[in-house]
């Protein structure tokens, strides 16, 4: 039964995702009841996505790291620079919007990307490696992007 449900959801994911988003936007009082379960849902999706990868597959990603390195460069150099440029173009002189745009596009790769990669039979070990490495590097990459692109300093209590 779960296999049939999963096949249905995968087939209609491009429709289900916007419907869920709109439900949350238009009916926040109903949607807020699901908030406590979000962490568990993402943990489950990561676990299921990881089940499709063997340790050897993940190790192979690091034997040929060029795709992983290129993805990190695109995600943490190119995309934040484009966001910063668009911020200056669309909101000239508004440091808060520009900083927000850079911050939004500097965050680590979302776990949800692993779900999409799994649905469309992409490279799950590469996606899993990206999510893990990106999450580990985030405390360094986000402040660096903000410092370089908008001149903001971010202080983090790393020991806490």
mmCIF file of C-alpha atoms in Angstrom:
data_model
loop_
_atom_site.group_PDB
_atom_site.id
_atom_site.type_symbol
_atom_site.label_atom_id
_atom_site.label_comp_id
_atom_site.label_asym_id
_atom_site.label_seq_id
_atom_site.Cartn_x
_atom_site.Cartn_y
_atom_site.Cartn_z
ATOM 1 C CA UNK A 1 0.000 0.000 0.000
ATOM 2 C CA UNK A 2 2.842 2.411 0.841
ATOM 3 C CA UNK A 3 4.436 1.613 -2.522
ATOM 4 C CA UNK A 4 1.253 2.612 -4.345
ATOM 5 C CA UNK A 5 0.959 5.804 -2.301
ATOM 6 C CA UNK A 6 4.608 6.639 -2.968
ATOM 7 C CA UNK A 7 4.175 6.061 -6.712
ATOM 8 C CA UNK A 8 1.103 8.291 -6.743
ATOM 9 C CA UNK A 9 2.837 11.092 -4.828
ATOM 10 C CA UNK A 10 5.956 10.890 -7.021
ATOM 11 C CA UNK A 11 3.844 11.052 -10.180
ATOM 12 C CA UNK A 12 1.907 14.109 -8.983
ATOM 13 C CA UNK A 13 4.655 15.838 -6.957
ATOM 14 C CA UNK A 14 4.736 18.857 -9.269
ATOM 15 C CA UNK A 15 1.042 19.392 -8.425
ATOM 16 C CA UNK A 16 1.123 18.322 -4.761
ATOM 17 C CA UNK A 17 3.952 20.710 -3.818
ATOM 18 C CA UNK A 18 2.229 23.963 -4.891
ATOM 19 C CA UNK A 19 -1.085 22.786 -3.406
ATOM 20 C CA UNK A 20 0.613 22.175 -0.044
ATOM 21 C CA UNK A 21 2.351 25.548 -0.250
ATOM 22 C CA UNK A 22 -0.882 27.357 -1.044
ATOM 23 C CA UNK A 23 -2.677 25.495 1.734
ATOM 24 C CA UNK A 24 -0.074 26.759 4.192
ATOM 25 C CA UNK A 25 -0.336 30.320 2.886
ATOM 26 C CA UNK A 26 -4.130 30.539 2.742
ATOM 27 C CA UNK A 27 -4.954 28.373 5.762
ATOM 28 C CA UNK A 28 -2.147 28.992 8.290
ATOM 29 C CA UNK A 29 -4.339 28.122 11.262
ATOM 30 C CA UNK A 30 -4.801 24.625 9.876
ATOM 31 C CA UNK A 31 -1.260 24.213 8.531
ATOM 32 C CA UNK A 32 0.391 25.233 11.816
ATOM 33 C CA UNK A 33 -0.671 21.910 13.331
ATOM 34 C CA UNK A 34 1.857 20.176 11.072
ATOM 35 C CA UNK A 35 4.827 22.318 12.153
ATOM 36 C CA UNK A 36 5.949 19.999 14.994
ATOM 37 C CA UNK A 37 6.262 17.154 12.484
ATOM 38 C CA UNK A 38 8.386 18.977 9.887
ATOM 39 C CA UNK A 39 11.724 18.033 11.463
ATOM 40 C CA UNK A 40 10.711 14.380 11.612
ATOM 41 C CA UNK A 41 9.453 14.426 8.029
ATOM 42 C CA UNK A 42 12.745 15.850 6.753
ATOM 43 C CA UNK A 43 14.734 13.386 8.858
ATOM 44 C CA UNK A 44 12.671 10.538 7.407
ATOM 45 C CA UNK A 45 13.135 11.810 3.833
ATOM 46 C CA UNK A 46 16.890 12.054 4.389
ATOM 47 C CA UNK A 47 16.960 8.551 5.837
ATOM 48 C CA UNK A 48 14.976 7.101 2.935
ATOM 49 C CA UNK A 49 17.159 8.935 0.423
ATOM 50 C CA UNK A 50 20.281 7.669 2.177
ATOM 51 C CA UNK A 51 19.012 4.091 2.002
ATOM 52 C CA UNK A 52 19.469 4.251 -1.762
ATOM 53 C CA UNK A 53 23.191 4.916 -1.287
ATOM 54 C CA UNK A 54 25.922 2.599 -0.111
ATOM 55 C CA UNK A 55 29.035 3.796 1.713
ATOM 56 C CA UNK A 56 31.021 2.823 -1.377
ATOM 57 C CA UNK A 57 28.812 5.067 -3.541
ATOM 58 C CA UNK A 58 29.400 8.037 -1.241
ATOM 59 C CA UNK A 59 33.134 7.283 -1.126
ATOM 60 C CA UNK A 60 33.140 7.314 -4.951
ATOM 61 C CA UNK A 61 31.805 10.883 -4.848
ATOM 62 C CA UNK A 62 34.932 11.916 -2.951
ATOM 63 C CA UNK A 63 37.214 10.000 -5.319
ATOM 64 C CA UNK A 64 35.943 12.207 -8.139
ATOM 65 C CA UNK A 65 35.051 15.406 -6.257
ATOM 66 C CA UNK A 66 34.795 17.788 -9.228
ATOM 67 C CA UNK A 67 30.961 17.674 -9.503
ATOM 68 C CA UNK A 68 30.631 18.210 -5.738
ATOM 69 C CA UNK A 69 33.115 21.108 -5.798
ATOM 70 C CA UNK A 70 31.379 22.700 -8.795
ATOM 71 C CA UNK A 71 27.994 22.421 -7.113
ATOM 72 C CA UNK A 72 29.357 24.037 -3.946
ATOM 73 C CA UNK A 73 30.888 26.859 -5.987
ATOM 74 C CA UNK A 74 27.648 27.474 -7.846
ATOM 75 C CA UNK A 75 25.582 27.336 -4.649
ATOM 76 C CA UNK A 76 27.859 29.467 -2.483
ATOM 77 C CA UNK A 77 29.613 31.781 -4.915
ATOM 78 C CA UNK A 78 27.679 32.209 -8.149
ATOM 79 C CA UNK A 79 24.101 32.145 -6.830
ATOM 80 C CA UNK A 80 24.734 34.547 -3.893
ATOM 81 C CA UNK A 81 26.575 36.912 -6.264
ATOM 82 C CA UNK A 82 23.596 36.847 -8.651
ATOM 83 C CA UNK A 83 21.240 37.455 -5.701
ATOM 84 C CA UNK A 84 23.386 40.374 -4.562
ATOM 85 C CA UNK A 85 23.452 41.853 -8.064
ATOM 86 C CA UNK A 86 19.697 41.489 -8.449
ATOM 87 C CA UNK A 87 19.200 42.977 -5.007
ATOM 88 C CA UNK A 88 21.201 46.055 -5.980
ATOM 89 C CA UNK A 89 19.316 46.262 -9.274
ATOM 90 C CA UNK A 90 15.806 45.783 -7.869
ATOM 91 C CA UNK A 91 16.229 47.449 -4.464
ATOM 92 C CA UNK A 92 18.978 50.050 -4.818
ATOM 93 C CA UNK A 93 20.084 51.430 -1.491
ATOM 94 C CA UNK A 94 17.966 49.024 0.587
ATOM 95 C CA UNK A 95 20.612 47.145 2.554
ATOM 96 C CA UNK A 96 18.060 45.030 4.411
ATOM 97 C CA UNK A 97 16.512 43.559 1.250
ATOM 98 C CA UNK A 98 19.893 43.014 -0.379
ATOM 99 C CA UNK A 99 21.273 41.319 2.734
ATOM 100 C CA UNK A 100 18.135 39.195 2.987
ATOM 101 C CA UNK A 101 18.461 38.081 -0.615
ATOM 102 C CA UNK A 102 22.119 37.165 -0.175
ATOM 103 C CA UNK A 103 21.299 35.321 3.042
ATOM 104 C CA UNK A 104 18.399 33.465 1.430
ATOM 105 C CA UNK A 105 20.611 32.208 -1.377
ATOM 106 C CA UNK A 106 23.566 31.359 0.861
ATOM 107 C CA UNK A 107 21.845 28.793 3.056
ATOM 108 C CA UNK A 108 22.790 25.121 2.748
ATOM 109 C CA UNK A 109 21.215 22.868 0.166
ATOM 110 C CA UNK A 110 17.864 21.720 1.456
ATOM 111 C CA UNK A 111 17.186 18.122 2.338
ATOM 112 C CA UNK A 112 14.186 18.344 0.024
ATOM 113 C CA UNK A 113 16.608 18.334 -2.917
ATOM 114 C CA UNK A 114 17.535 14.780 -1.950
ATOM 115 C CA UNK A 115 13.858 13.842 -2.280
ATOM 116 C CA UNK A 116 13.633 15.328 -5.781
ATOM 117 C CA UNK A 117 16.858 13.598 -6.812
ATOM 118 C CA UNK A 118 15.458 10.295 -5.540
ATOM 119 C CA UNK A 119 12.137 10.758 -7.340
ATOM 120 C CA UNK A 120 13.801 11.432 -10.674
ATOM 121 C CA UNK A 121 16.492 8.758 -10.247
ATOM 122 C CA UNK A 122 19.361 11.221 -10.024
ATOM 123 C CA UNK A 123 22.697 10.710 -8.348
ATOM 124 C CA UNK A 124 21.604 10.087 -4.747
ATOM 125 C CA UNK A 125 25.127 9.615 -3.336
ATOM 126 C CA UNK A 126 26.205 12.957 -4.840
ATOM 127 C CA UNK A 127 23.081 14.684 -3.510
ATOM 128 C CA UNK A 128 23.492 13.144 -0.051
ATOM 129 C CA UNK A 129 27.160 14.151 0.030
ATOM 130 C CA UNK A 130 26.255 17.690 -0.989
ATOM 131 C CA UNK A 131 23.633 18.032 1.741
ATOM 132 C CA UNK A 132 25.993 16.715 4.433
ATOM 133 C CA UNK A 133 29.071 18.728 3.362
ATOM 134 C CA UNK A 134 26.973 21.837 2.799
ATOM 135 C CA UNK A 135 25.441 21.573 6.267
ATOM 136 C CA UNK A 136 28.879 21.177 7.859
ATOM 137 C CA UNK A 137 30.301 24.166 5.947
ATOM 138 C CA UNK A 138 27.282 26.453 6.474
ATOM 139 C CA UNK A 139 28.555 28.110 9.687
ATOM 140 C CA UNK A 140 31.614 29.246 7.724
ATOM 141 C CA UNK A 141 30.158 29.887 4.271
ATOM 142 C CA UNK A 142 27.142 31.977 5.293
ATOM 143 C CA UNK A 143 29.102 34.547 7.340
ATOM 144 C CA UNK A 144 31.776 34.654 4.615
ATOM 145 C CA UNK A 145 29.189 35.325 1.896
ATOM 146 C CA UNK A 146 27.580 38.085 3.953
ATOM 147 C CA UNK A 147 30.964 39.653 4.748
ATOM 148 C CA UNK A 148 32.216 39.535 1.162
ATOM 149 C CA UNK A 149 29.014 40.523 -0.635
ATOM 150 C CA UNK A 150 27.304 42.969 1.714
ATOM 151 C CA UNK A 151 29.940 43.801 4.312
ATOM 152 C CA UNK A 152 27.912 42.404 7.204
ATOM 153 C CA UNK A 153 29.571 40.676 10.096
ATOM 154 C CA UNK A 154 27.872 37.711 11.684
ATOM 155 C CA UNK A 155 28.912 36.573 15.127
ATOM 156 C CA UNK A 156 28.103 33.001 15.971
ATOM 157 C CA UNK A 157 28.327 31.291 19.328
ATOM 158 C CA UNK A 158 29.966 28.138 17.979
ATOM 159 C CA UNK A 159 30.633 26.704 21.421
ATOM 160 C CA UNK A 160 26.953 27.138 22.342
#
